Tab-separated table of C-alpha atoms in Angstrom:
chain	number	residue	atom	x	y	z
A	1075	MET	CA	-98.104	-37.980	210.222
A	1076	THR	CA	-100.835	-40.160	208.768
A	1077	THR	CA	-103.323	-38.938	206.199
A	1078	VAL	CA	-105.848	-36.584	207.763
A	1079	ASP	CA	-109.172	-38.385	208.168
A	1080	GLU	CA	-112.462	-36.561	208.020
A	1081	PHE	CA	-114.503	-36.660	211.193
A	1082	PRO	CA	-116.909	-37.820	212.445
A	1083	GLN	CA	-116.411	-41.360	211.156
A	1084	SER	CA	-119.310	-43.749	210.562
A	1085	ARG	CA	-119.520	-47.306	211.881
A	1086	THR	CA	-119.354	-49.625	208.897
A	1087	CYS	CA	-120.322	-52.470	211.257
A	1088	PRO	CA	-122.819	-51.843	214.076
A	1089	PHE	CA	-120.746	-53.988	216.428
A	1090	ALA	CA	-117.370	-52.378	215.826
A	1091	PRO	CA	-115.826	-48.903	215.819
A	1092	PRO	CA	-115.006	-47.181	212.525
A	1093	PRO	CA	-112.023	-49.021	210.965
A	1094	ALA	CA	-109.856	-45.884	211.128
A	1095	TYR	CA	-109.898	-45.963	214.925
A	1096	ALA	CA	-107.678	-49.030	215.264
A	1097	ARG	CA	-105.178	-47.637	212.746
A	1098	ILE	CA	-104.987	-44.271	214.471
A	1099	ARG	CA	-104.761	-45.854	217.924
A	1100	GLU	CA	-101.802	-48.027	216.908
A	1101	GLU	CA	-99.955	-45.805	214.449
A	1102	GLU	CA	-100.645	-42.285	215.648
A	1103	PRO	CA	-102.611	-42.218	218.927
A	1104	VAL	CA	-102.829	-38.431	218.886
A	1105	ALA	CA	-103.641	-37.466	215.298
A	1106	GLN	CA	-105.043	-34.495	213.420
A	1107	VAL	CA	-108.352	-34.814	211.587
A	1108	ARG	CA	-110.507	-32.587	209.428
A	1109	LEU	CA	-113.851	-31.416	210.809
A	1110	PRO	CA	-117.055	-30.874	208.781
A	1111	ASP	CA	-116.503	-27.103	208.668
A	1112	GLY	CA	-113.009	-27.559	207.207
A	1113	GLY	CA	-111.116	-26.862	210.413
A	1114	ARG	CA	-108.851	-29.327	212.155
A	1115	ALA	CA	-108.705	-30.890	215.592
A	1116	TRP	CA	-106.709	-33.529	217.419
A	1117	VAL	CA	-108.190	-36.944	218.122
A	1118	VAL	CA	-106.979	-38.822	221.190
A	1119	SER	CA	-107.610	-42.550	220.871
A	1120	ARG	CA	-105.909	-44.545	223.628
A	1121	HIS	CA	-107.668	-45.335	226.910
A	1122	GLU	CA	-105.061	-43.761	229.189
A	1123	ASP	CA	-104.800	-40.595	227.082
A	1124	VAL	CA	-108.584	-40.208	226.791
A	1125	ARG	CA	-108.921	-40.360	230.582
A	1126	THR	CA	-106.112	-37.825	230.938
A	1127	VAL	CA	-107.804	-35.328	228.613
A	1128	LEU	CA	-111.213	-35.714	230.246
A	1129	ASN	CA	-109.752	-35.168	233.734
A	1130	ASP	CA	-107.500	-32.196	232.916
A	1131	ARG	CA	-108.823	-28.649	233.378
A	1132	ARG	CA	-106.497	-27.419	230.653
A	1133	PHE	CA	-109.037	-28.887	228.236
A	1134	SER	CA	-112.170	-26.717	228.280
A	1135	SER	CA	-115.778	-27.851	227.781
A	1136	ASP	CA	-117.038	-24.340	226.981
A	1137	ARG	CA	-118.926	-24.807	223.720
A	1138	ARG	CA	-119.606	-21.084	223.501
A	1139	HIS	CA	-115.997	-20.453	222.486
A	1140	PRO	CA	-115.736	-19.735	218.728
A	1141	ASP	CA	-112.836	-22.204	218.354
A	1142	PHE	CA	-114.552	-25.110	220.106
A	1143	PRO	CA	-114.441	-28.166	217.768
A	1144	GLU	CA	-117.854	-28.893	216.234
A	1145	LEU	CA	-118.880	-32.147	214.561
A	1146	THR	CA	-121.734	-30.732	212.494
A	1147	ALA	CA	-121.339	-28.312	209.606
A	1148	GLY	CA	-122.621	-24.838	210.357
A	1149	ALA	CA	-122.719	-25.352	214.119
A	1150	ALA	CA	-120.082	-22.717	214.823
A	1151	ALA	CA	-121.944	-20.083	212.802
A	1152	ALA	CA	-125.145	-20.830	214.695
A	1153	LYS	CA	-123.593	-20.211	218.115
A	1154	ARG	CA	-125.010	-17.452	220.274
A	1155	PRO	CA	-122.489	-15.848	222.658
A	1156	ASP	CA	-125.328	-14.991	225.073
A	1157	GLU	CA	-126.656	-18.570	225.121
A	1158	GLU	CA	-127.239	-19.990	228.592
A	1159	PRO	CA	-124.644	-22.729	229.195
A	1160	THR	CA	-125.639	-26.207	230.328
A	1161	LEU	CA	-123.597	-28.568	232.485
A	1162	ILE	CA	-121.827	-30.118	229.507
A	1163	SER	CA	-120.583	-26.708	228.340
A	1164	MET	CA	-119.309	-25.341	231.650
A	1165	ASP	CA	-115.867	-25.307	233.223
A	1166	ALA	CA	-114.923	-25.095	236.895
A	1167	PRO	CA	-115.788	-23.354	239.127
A	1168	GLU	CA	-119.141	-22.660	237.391
A	1169	HIS	CA	-119.539	-26.327	236.502
A	1170	SER	CA	-118.723	-27.536	240.010
A	1171	VAL	CA	-121.423	-25.345	241.574
A	1172	ALA	CA	-124.096	-26.256	239.006
A	1173	ARG	CA	-123.357	-29.990	239.139
A	1174	ARG	CA	-123.332	-30.052	242.935
A	1175	ALA	CA	-126.812	-28.489	242.973
A	1176	VAL	CA	-128.375	-31.418	241.086
A	1177	LEU	CA	-126.011	-34.280	241.940
A	1178	GLY	CA	-128.134	-35.386	244.899
A	1179	GLU	CA	-130.943	-36.310	242.499
A	1180	PHE	CA	-128.799	-39.047	240.936
A	1181	THR	CA	-127.041	-40.733	243.843
A	1182	VAL	CA	-127.199	-44.513	244.164
A	1183	ARG	CA	-129.549	-44.128	247.134
A	1184	ARG	CA	-131.943	-41.796	245.295
A	1185	THR	CA	-131.842	-44.029	242.212
A	1186	GLU	CA	-132.589	-47.177	244.221
A	1187	ALA	CA	-135.672	-45.445	245.626
A	1188	LEU	CA	-137.011	-45.429	242.057
A	1189	ARG	CA	-136.410	-49.143	241.448
A	1190	ALA	CA	-139.955	-50.306	242.240
A	1191	ARG	CA	-141.481	-47.701	239.936
A	1192	VAL	CA	-139.036	-48.500	237.121
A	1193	GLN	CA	-139.887	-52.204	237.485
A	1194	GLU	CA	-143.568	-51.323	237.267
A	1195	ILE	CA	-142.992	-49.294	234.087
A	1196	VAL	CA	-140.983	-52.121	232.486
A	1197	ASP	CA	-143.698	-54.669	233.304
A	1198	GLU	CA	-146.411	-52.399	231.924
A	1199	ARG	CA	-144.524	-51.952	228.648
A	1200	ILE	CA	-143.871	-55.689	228.305
A	1201	ASP	CA	-147.580	-56.300	228.956
A	1202	ALA	CA	-148.327	-53.939	226.061
A	1203	VAL	CA	-145.853	-55.760	223.805
A	1204	LEU	CA	-147.387	-59.154	224.600
A	1205	ALA	CA	-150.902	-57.846	224.035
A	1206	GLY	CA	-150.012	-56.312	220.687
A	1207	PRO	CA	-149.382	-57.673	217.202
A	1208	ARG	CA	-146.387	-59.666	216.029
A	1209	PRO	CA	-143.865	-58.664	214.914
A	1210	ALA	CA	-143.551	-55.674	217.244
A	1211	ASP	CA	-141.195	-52.734	217.007
A	1212	LEU	CA	-139.273	-52.927	220.269
A	1213	VAL	CA	-137.980	-49.361	219.836
A	1214	GLU	CA	-141.488	-47.906	219.757
A	1215	GLU	CA	-143.086	-50.283	222.249
A	1216	LEU	CA	-140.338	-50.694	224.842
A	1217	SER	CA	-136.948	-49.036	224.326
A	1218	LEU	CA	-138.184	-45.463	223.984
A	1219	PRO	CA	-141.185	-45.482	226.367
A	1220	ILE	CA	-139.311	-46.862	229.385
A	1221	PRO	CA	-136.594	-44.184	229.776
A	1222	SER	CA	-139.006	-41.501	228.550
A	1223	LEU	CA	-141.553	-42.363	231.259
A	1224	VAL	CA	-138.830	-42.543	233.907
A	1225	ILE	CA	-137.193	-39.213	233.097
A	1226	CYS	CA	-140.540	-37.436	232.630
A	1227	GLU	CA	-141.759	-38.628	236.037
A	1228	LEU	CA	-138.446	-37.727	237.635
A	1229	LEU	CA	-138.429	-34.201	236.210
A	1230	GLY	CA	-142.150	-33.599	236.565
A	1231	VAL	CA	-142.781	-33.265	232.821
A	1232	PRO	CA	-146.065	-34.608	231.358
A	1233	TYR	CA	-145.407	-37.827	229.429
A	1234	SER	CA	-148.153	-36.739	227.033
A	1235	ALA	CA	-145.547	-34.442	225.477
A	1236	HIS	CA	-143.114	-37.291	224.761
A	1237	ALA	CA	-143.735	-37.238	220.988
A	1238	PHE	CA	-142.919	-33.525	220.974
A	1239	PHE	CA	-139.662	-34.193	222.867
A	1240	GLN	CA	-138.733	-37.163	220.711
A	1241	GLU	CA	-139.147	-35.280	217.450
A	1242	ARG	CA	-137.000	-32.375	218.630
A	1243	SER	CA	-134.420	-34.608	220.285
A	1244	THR	CA	-134.003	-36.462	217.001
A	1245	ALA	CA	-133.416	-33.166	215.206
A	1246	LEU	CA	-130.809	-32.137	217.768
A	1247	ILE	CA	-128.710	-35.310	217.582
A	1248	ALA	CA	-128.979	-36.055	213.830
A	1249	ARG	CA	-125.779	-34.895	212.153
A	1250	GLY	CA	-127.595	-33.981	208.951
A	1251	THR	CA	-130.087	-31.590	210.546
A	1252	PRO	CA	-129.646	-28.113	208.976
A	1253	PRO	CA	-128.455	-25.493	211.502
A	1254	LEU	CA	-131.687	-23.509	211.317
A	1255	GLU	CA	-133.799	-26.611	211.986
A	1256	ARG	CA	-131.543	-27.577	214.898
A	1257	ALA	CA	-131.892	-24.077	216.335
A	1258	ALA	CA	-135.680	-24.222	215.910
A	1259	ALA	CA	-135.865	-27.586	217.712
A	1260	LEU	CA	-133.825	-26.221	220.600
A	1261	SER	CA	-135.930	-23.069	220.749
A	1262	ALA	CA	-139.141	-25.111	220.879
A	1263	LEU	CA	-137.816	-27.163	223.784
A	1264	ARG	CA	-136.761	-23.993	225.590
A	1265	ASP	CA	-140.189	-22.425	225.151
A	1266	TYR	CA	-142.028	-25.519	226.386
A	1267	LEU	CA	-139.862	-26.055	229.453
A	1268	GLY	CA	-139.761	-22.330	230.189
A	1269	GLU	CA	-143.555	-22.247	230.421
A	1270	LEU	CA	-143.672	-25.461	232.468
A	1271	ILE	CA	-141.069	-24.231	234.942
A	1272	ALA	CA	-142.808	-20.848	235.244
A	1273	GLU	CA	-145.949	-22.713	236.336
A	1274	LYS	CA	-143.975	-24.689	238.921
A	1275	GLU	CA	-142.435	-21.528	240.409
A	1276	THR	CA	-145.707	-20.509	242.112
A	1277	ASP	CA	-145.836	-23.646	244.263
A	1278	PRO	CA	-142.821	-25.888	243.491
A	1279	PRO	CA	-143.920	-29.567	243.500
A	1280	ASP	CA	-141.896	-32.504	244.792
A	1281	ASP	CA	-140.245	-33.395	241.500
A	1282	LEU	CA	-136.711	-32.694	240.307
A	1283	LEU	CA	-137.548	-29.354	238.697
A	1284	GLY	CA	-139.608	-28.274	241.706
A	1285	ARG	CA	-136.893	-29.299	244.154
A	1286	GLN	CA	-134.309	-27.404	242.114
A	1287	ILE	CA	-136.459	-24.267	242.221
A	1288	ARG	CA	-136.685	-24.471	246.015
A	1289	THR	CA	-133.012	-25.340	246.556
A	1290	LEU	CA	-131.642	-22.672	244.235
A	1291	ARG	CA	-133.971	-20.045	245.681
A	1292	GLU	CA	-132.689	-20.842	249.170
A	1293	GLN	CA	-129.148	-20.435	247.864
A	1294	GLY	CA	-130.058	-17.171	246.159
A	1295	SER	CA	-128.893	-18.491	242.778
A	1296	TYR	CA	-132.142	-19.430	241.019
A	1297	ARG	CA	-132.382	-18.432	237.348
A	1298	ARG	CA	-135.121	-19.865	235.179
A	1299	PRO	CA	-133.049	-19.989	231.926
A	1300	ALA	CA	-130.393	-22.077	233.674
A	1301	LEU	CA	-132.993	-24.575	234.915
A	1302	VAL	CA	-134.534	-24.719	231.446
A	1303	GLY	CA	-131.114	-25.658	230.055
A	1304	MET	CA	-130.701	-28.330	232.704
A	1305	GLY	CA	-134.153	-29.724	231.911
A	1306	ILE	CA	-133.387	-29.964	228.188
A	1307	LEU	CA	-130.087	-31.709	228.849
A	1308	LEU	CA	-131.668	-34.271	231.174
A	1309	LEU	CA	-134.654	-34.904	228.900
A	1310	VAL	CA	-132.580	-35.504	225.778
A	1311	ALA	CA	-129.784	-37.440	227.455
A	1312	GLY	CA	-132.151	-39.271	229.796
A	1313	HIS	CA	-134.133	-41.059	227.124
A	1314	GLU	CA	-132.080	-41.071	223.914
A	1315	THR	CA	-129.058	-42.815	225.421
A	1316	THR	CA	-130.810	-45.467	227.493
A	1317	ALA	CA	-133.360	-46.167	224.758
A	1318	ASN	CA	-130.634	-46.916	222.231
A	1319	MET	CA	-128.726	-49.062	224.731
A	1320	ILE	CA	-131.849	-51.170	225.356
A	1321	SER	CA	-132.293	-51.789	221.630
A	1322	LEU	CA	-128.650	-52.478	220.807
A	1323	SER	CA	-128.132	-54.748	223.808
A	1324	THR	CA	-131.246	-56.739	222.932
A	1325	VAL	CA	-129.846	-57.341	219.447
A	1326	ALA	CA	-126.474	-58.336	220.908
A	1327	PHE	CA	-128.066	-60.842	223.288
A	1328	LEU	CA	-130.319	-62.343	220.611
A	1329	ARG	CA	-127.424	-62.864	218.192
A	1330	ASP	CA	-125.258	-64.409	220.922
A	1331	PRO	CA	-127.371	-67.047	222.739
A	1332	GLU	CA	-124.420	-68.144	224.897
A	1333	GLN	CA	-124.152	-64.697	226.475
A	1334	LEU	CA	-127.916	-64.557	226.955
A	1335	ALA	CA	-127.903	-67.990	228.598
A	1336	LEU	CA	-125.462	-66.704	231.223
A	1337	ILE	CA	-127.808	-64.028	232.590
A	1338	ARG	CA	-130.815	-66.326	232.306
A	1339	ALA	CA	-129.033	-68.913	234.429
A	1340	ASP	CA	-127.751	-66.372	236.950
A	1341	PRO	CA	-129.372	-62.903	237.068
A	1342	THR	CA	-126.559	-61.643	239.316
A	1343	ARG	CA	-124.469	-61.542	236.146
A	1344	THR	CA	-126.687	-58.792	234.741
A	1345	VAL	CA	-124.757	-56.055	236.570
A	1346	ALA	CA	-121.541	-57.012	234.767
A	1347	ALA	CA	-123.467	-57.538	231.519
A	1348	VAL	CA	-124.670	-53.936	231.596
A	1349	GLU	CA	-121.091	-52.670	231.971
A	1350	GLU	CA	-119.926	-54.808	229.069
A	1351	MET	CA	-122.745	-53.641	226.804
A	1352	LEU	CA	-121.925	-50.025	227.649
A	1353	ARG	CA	-118.255	-50.606	226.808
A	1354	TYR	CA	-118.938	-52.689	223.722
A	1355	PHE	CA	-121.258	-50.184	222.020
A	1356	THR	CA	-120.106	-46.812	223.471
A	1357	ILE	CA	-123.028	-45.073	221.773
A	1358	VAL	CA	-121.896	-41.510	222.571
A	1359	ASP	CA	-118.434	-41.447	221.070
A	1360	ALA	CA	-116.964	-38.048	220.216
A	1361	ALA	CA	-119.326	-35.932	222.327
A	1362	THR	CA	-116.358	-35.600	224.668
A	1363	ALA	CA	-114.911	-32.732	222.636
A	1364	ARG	CA	-112.663	-30.185	224.324
A	1365	LEU	CA	-110.747	-26.982	223.568
A	1366	CYS	CA	-107.151	-26.826	224.758
A	1367	VAL	CA	-106.615	-23.612	226.753
A	1368	GLU	CA	-102.974	-24.152	227.703
A	1369	ASP	CA	-100.162	-25.967	225.897
A	1370	VAL	CA	-100.260	-29.649	226.928
A	1371	GLU	CA	-98.343	-32.759	225.884
A	1372	ILE	CA	-100.540	-35.846	225.459
A	1373	GLY	CA	-99.161	-39.169	224.268
A	1374	GLY	CA	-95.919	-37.495	223.229
A	1375	GLN	CA	-97.721	-34.901	221.085
A	1376	LEU	CA	-97.775	-31.184	221.943
A	1377	ILE	CA	-101.286	-29.739	221.748
A	1378	ARG	CA	-101.315	-25.966	221.779
A	1379	ALA	CA	-103.752	-23.567	223.390
A	1380	GLY	CA	-106.644	-22.807	221.024
A	1381	GLU	CA	-106.624	-26.230	219.349
A	1382	GLY	CA	-109.619	-28.567	219.473
A	1383	VAL	CA	-109.466	-32.100	220.847
A	1384	LEU	CA	-111.821	-35.075	220.391
A	1385	ALA	CA	-111.439	-37.741	223.071
A	1386	LEU	CA	-112.607	-40.900	221.281
A	1387	THR	CA	-114.279	-42.944	224.000
A	1388	TYR	CA	-115.207	-45.768	221.608
A	1389	SER	CA	-111.591	-46.186	220.583
A	1390	ALA	CA	-110.557	-46.062	224.240
A	1391	ASN	CA	-113.069	-48.779	225.106
A	1392	ARG	CA	-111.585	-51.057	222.434
A	1393	ASP	CA	-107.973	-50.384	223.425
A	1394	PRO	CA	-106.138	-53.720	223.982
A	1395	ARG	CA	-103.899	-51.939	226.512
A	1396	ALA	CA	-106.923	-51.563	228.784
A	1397	PHE	CA	-109.103	-54.572	227.854
A	1398	THR	CA	-108.147	-58.132	226.942
A	1399	ASP	CA	-109.655	-59.160	223.574
A	1400	PRO	CA	-111.507	-55.823	223.409
A	1401	ASP	CA	-113.486	-56.644	220.265
A	1402	GLU	CA	-115.119	-59.658	221.934
A	1403	LEU	CA	-118.415	-59.305	223.797
A	1404	ASP	CA	-117.864	-60.906	227.188
A	1405	ILE	CA	-120.490	-60.141	229.814
A	1406	GLU	CA	-118.298	-61.677	232.525
A	1407	ARG	CA	-115.501	-59.205	231.814
A	1408	GLY	CA	-116.473	-56.969	234.753
A	1409	ALA	CA	-114.575	-53.974	233.375
A	1410	ARG	CA	-115.903	-50.957	235.248
A	1411	HIS	CA	-113.004	-48.788	234.035
A	1412	HIS	CA	-114.659	-48.212	230.644
A	1413	VAL	CA	-115.323	-44.617	229.601
A	1414	ALA	CA	-118.779	-45.042	228.036
A	1415	PHE	CA	-120.059	-42.481	230.570
A	1416	GLY	CA	-117.047	-40.251	230.062
A	1417	PHE	CA	-114.551	-39.600	232.822
A	1418	GLY	CA	-113.555	-36.893	235.251
A	1419	PRO	CA	-115.689	-33.940	236.366
A	1420	HIS	CA	-118.070	-34.238	233.400
A	1421	GLN	CA	-118.783	-37.955	233.814
A	1422	CYS	CA	-122.448	-38.679	233.036
A	1423	LEU	CA	-124.708	-37.381	235.786
A	1424	GLY	CA	-127.401	-40.023	235.231
A	1425	GLN	CA	-125.207	-43.103	234.991
A	1426	ASN	CA	-126.680	-44.759	238.121
A	1427	LEU	CA	-130.192	-44.358	236.732
A	1428	ALA	CA	-129.180	-45.691	233.314
A	1429	ARG	CA	-127.508	-48.742	234.847
A	1430	MET	CA	-130.571	-49.552	236.925
A	1431	GLU	CA	-132.969	-49.202	233.991
A	1432	LEU	CA	-130.836	-51.486	231.823
A	1433	GLN	CA	-130.504	-54.112	234.570
A	1434	ILE	CA	-134.254	-54.222	235.148
A	1435	VAL	CA	-135.021	-54.416	231.410
A	1436	PHE	CA	-132.572	-57.273	230.769
A	1437	ASP	CA	-133.708	-59.279	233.791
A	1438	THR	CA	-137.394	-58.790	232.997
A	1439	LEU	CA	-137.577	-58.883	229.196
A	1440	PHE	CA	-135.870	-62.241	228.649
A	1441	ARG	CA	-137.629	-63.821	231.637
A	1442	ARG	CA	-141.108	-62.748	230.565
A	1443	ILE	CA	-140.593	-63.339	226.830
A	1444	PRO	CA	-138.194	-66.313	226.774
A	1445	THR	CA	-138.768	-67.008	223.061
A	1446	LEU	CA	-138.021	-63.431	221.963
A	1447	ALA	CA	-136.329	-63.396	218.556
A	1448	LEU	CA	-135.381	-60.947	215.819
A	1449	ALA	CA	-138.030	-60.686	213.120
A	1450	THR	CA	-135.484	-59.747	210.459
A	1451	ASP	CA	-131.817	-60.321	209.683
A	1452	VAL	CA	-129.347	-58.165	211.595
A	1453	ASP	CA	-128.043	-56.850	208.257
A	1454	GLU	CA	-131.486	-55.411	207.515
A	1455	LEU	CA	-131.863	-53.499	210.794
A	1456	PRO	CA	-131.940	-49.687	210.395
A	1457	PHE	CA	-129.025	-48.530	212.539
A	1458	LYS	CA	-128.523	-44.837	213.298
A	1459	ASP	CA	-125.390	-44.155	211.298
A	1460	ASP	CA	-126.218	-40.461	211.005
A	1461	ALA	CA	-126.665	-39.471	214.632
A	1462	ALA	CA	-124.449	-38.252	217.463
A	1463	ILE	CA	-125.966	-41.036	219.596
A	1464	PHE	CA	-125.699	-44.446	217.924
A	1465	GLY	CA	-128.655	-46.790	218.052
A	1466	LEU	CA	-131.572	-48.211	216.098
A	1467	HIS	CA	-134.493	-46.518	214.390
A	1468	ARG	CA	-136.603	-49.696	214.586
A	1469	LEU	CA	-136.198	-53.193	216.025
A	1470	PRO	CA	-138.737	-55.762	214.717
A	1471	VAL	CA	-139.066	-58.706	217.101
A	1472	THR	CA	-141.358	-61.681	217.492
A	1473	TRP	CA	-141.849	-64.522	219.975
């Protein structure tokens, strides 16, 4: 067995996984690592094995369990056994019922109905960038506002509260946030959404939260705390992930003019470009943690019930067994079998919306600002090395 590595690992290069991933994937694809609280868990690093774990019910997503592997120190001690579970911490059949209730909000058809409004939002934000000073911070002016506006409108949450959400979202995903501060941020989000949803209960409006109130009431299964949890999950995931993908992909395009020239010459390539950017960066890496609830053999290694497992999606997306020249950015790759959105029953609920937002941003940004350029060296960009969702704190650009 190789030396036990401490997890989570940081990206020493913003365009490559932590160096330990390649070694583990080749030498010991199912390896034990040390977690921040001193406990141990298995990491699964090959594409085929990662998909197996994420699609096998013998690996539980129930984060309420005291033995569930945690990637932040003190997280286990801060757990509340009575805490209302969200979709990402449920197992079947509870998860199946809860996911089915909201799945209709994120179908391709429903998402396409939002395309015109998303395009309008993107154009408005680019107008603001062009009217403002140079250099501009693309994170503040474009990357964050676009998904924030979209998810707020979809849920029926006032965008005026976006700074409040952003501050608390940052506290939730930063690995260095003390447990008490993380708990306070979560509590503040619960209180805000609880009050907002209580107001909607009187006469549910035609937004996602309102529609959920009506649907769940008709089914006789409506519970406000459960909808609050769903709202928090969608708010945090709905803007943090897409915002960081916009920023990172912009950097990748600007440092690789040949790839950018391909989508400028033929916008139909943007669909494949989005998939490649998702694979290449895999910004949510080890969030696909699981707890083994029955002895299972994965990749020739026996994992026993009660042991934690981290399915490393970033390692899987750079596995040469699944992708030719995996460390190369190739927007014509067309590899839809990546696991950037996870895999199996817990695959990202909002993936259709995220794809559409990214496609519209790429097609519009580089068409409307053809001379867009980085205003600083890539080496000087402040990447988020300390967060559960990788990205950029700021992105200075000019034109």
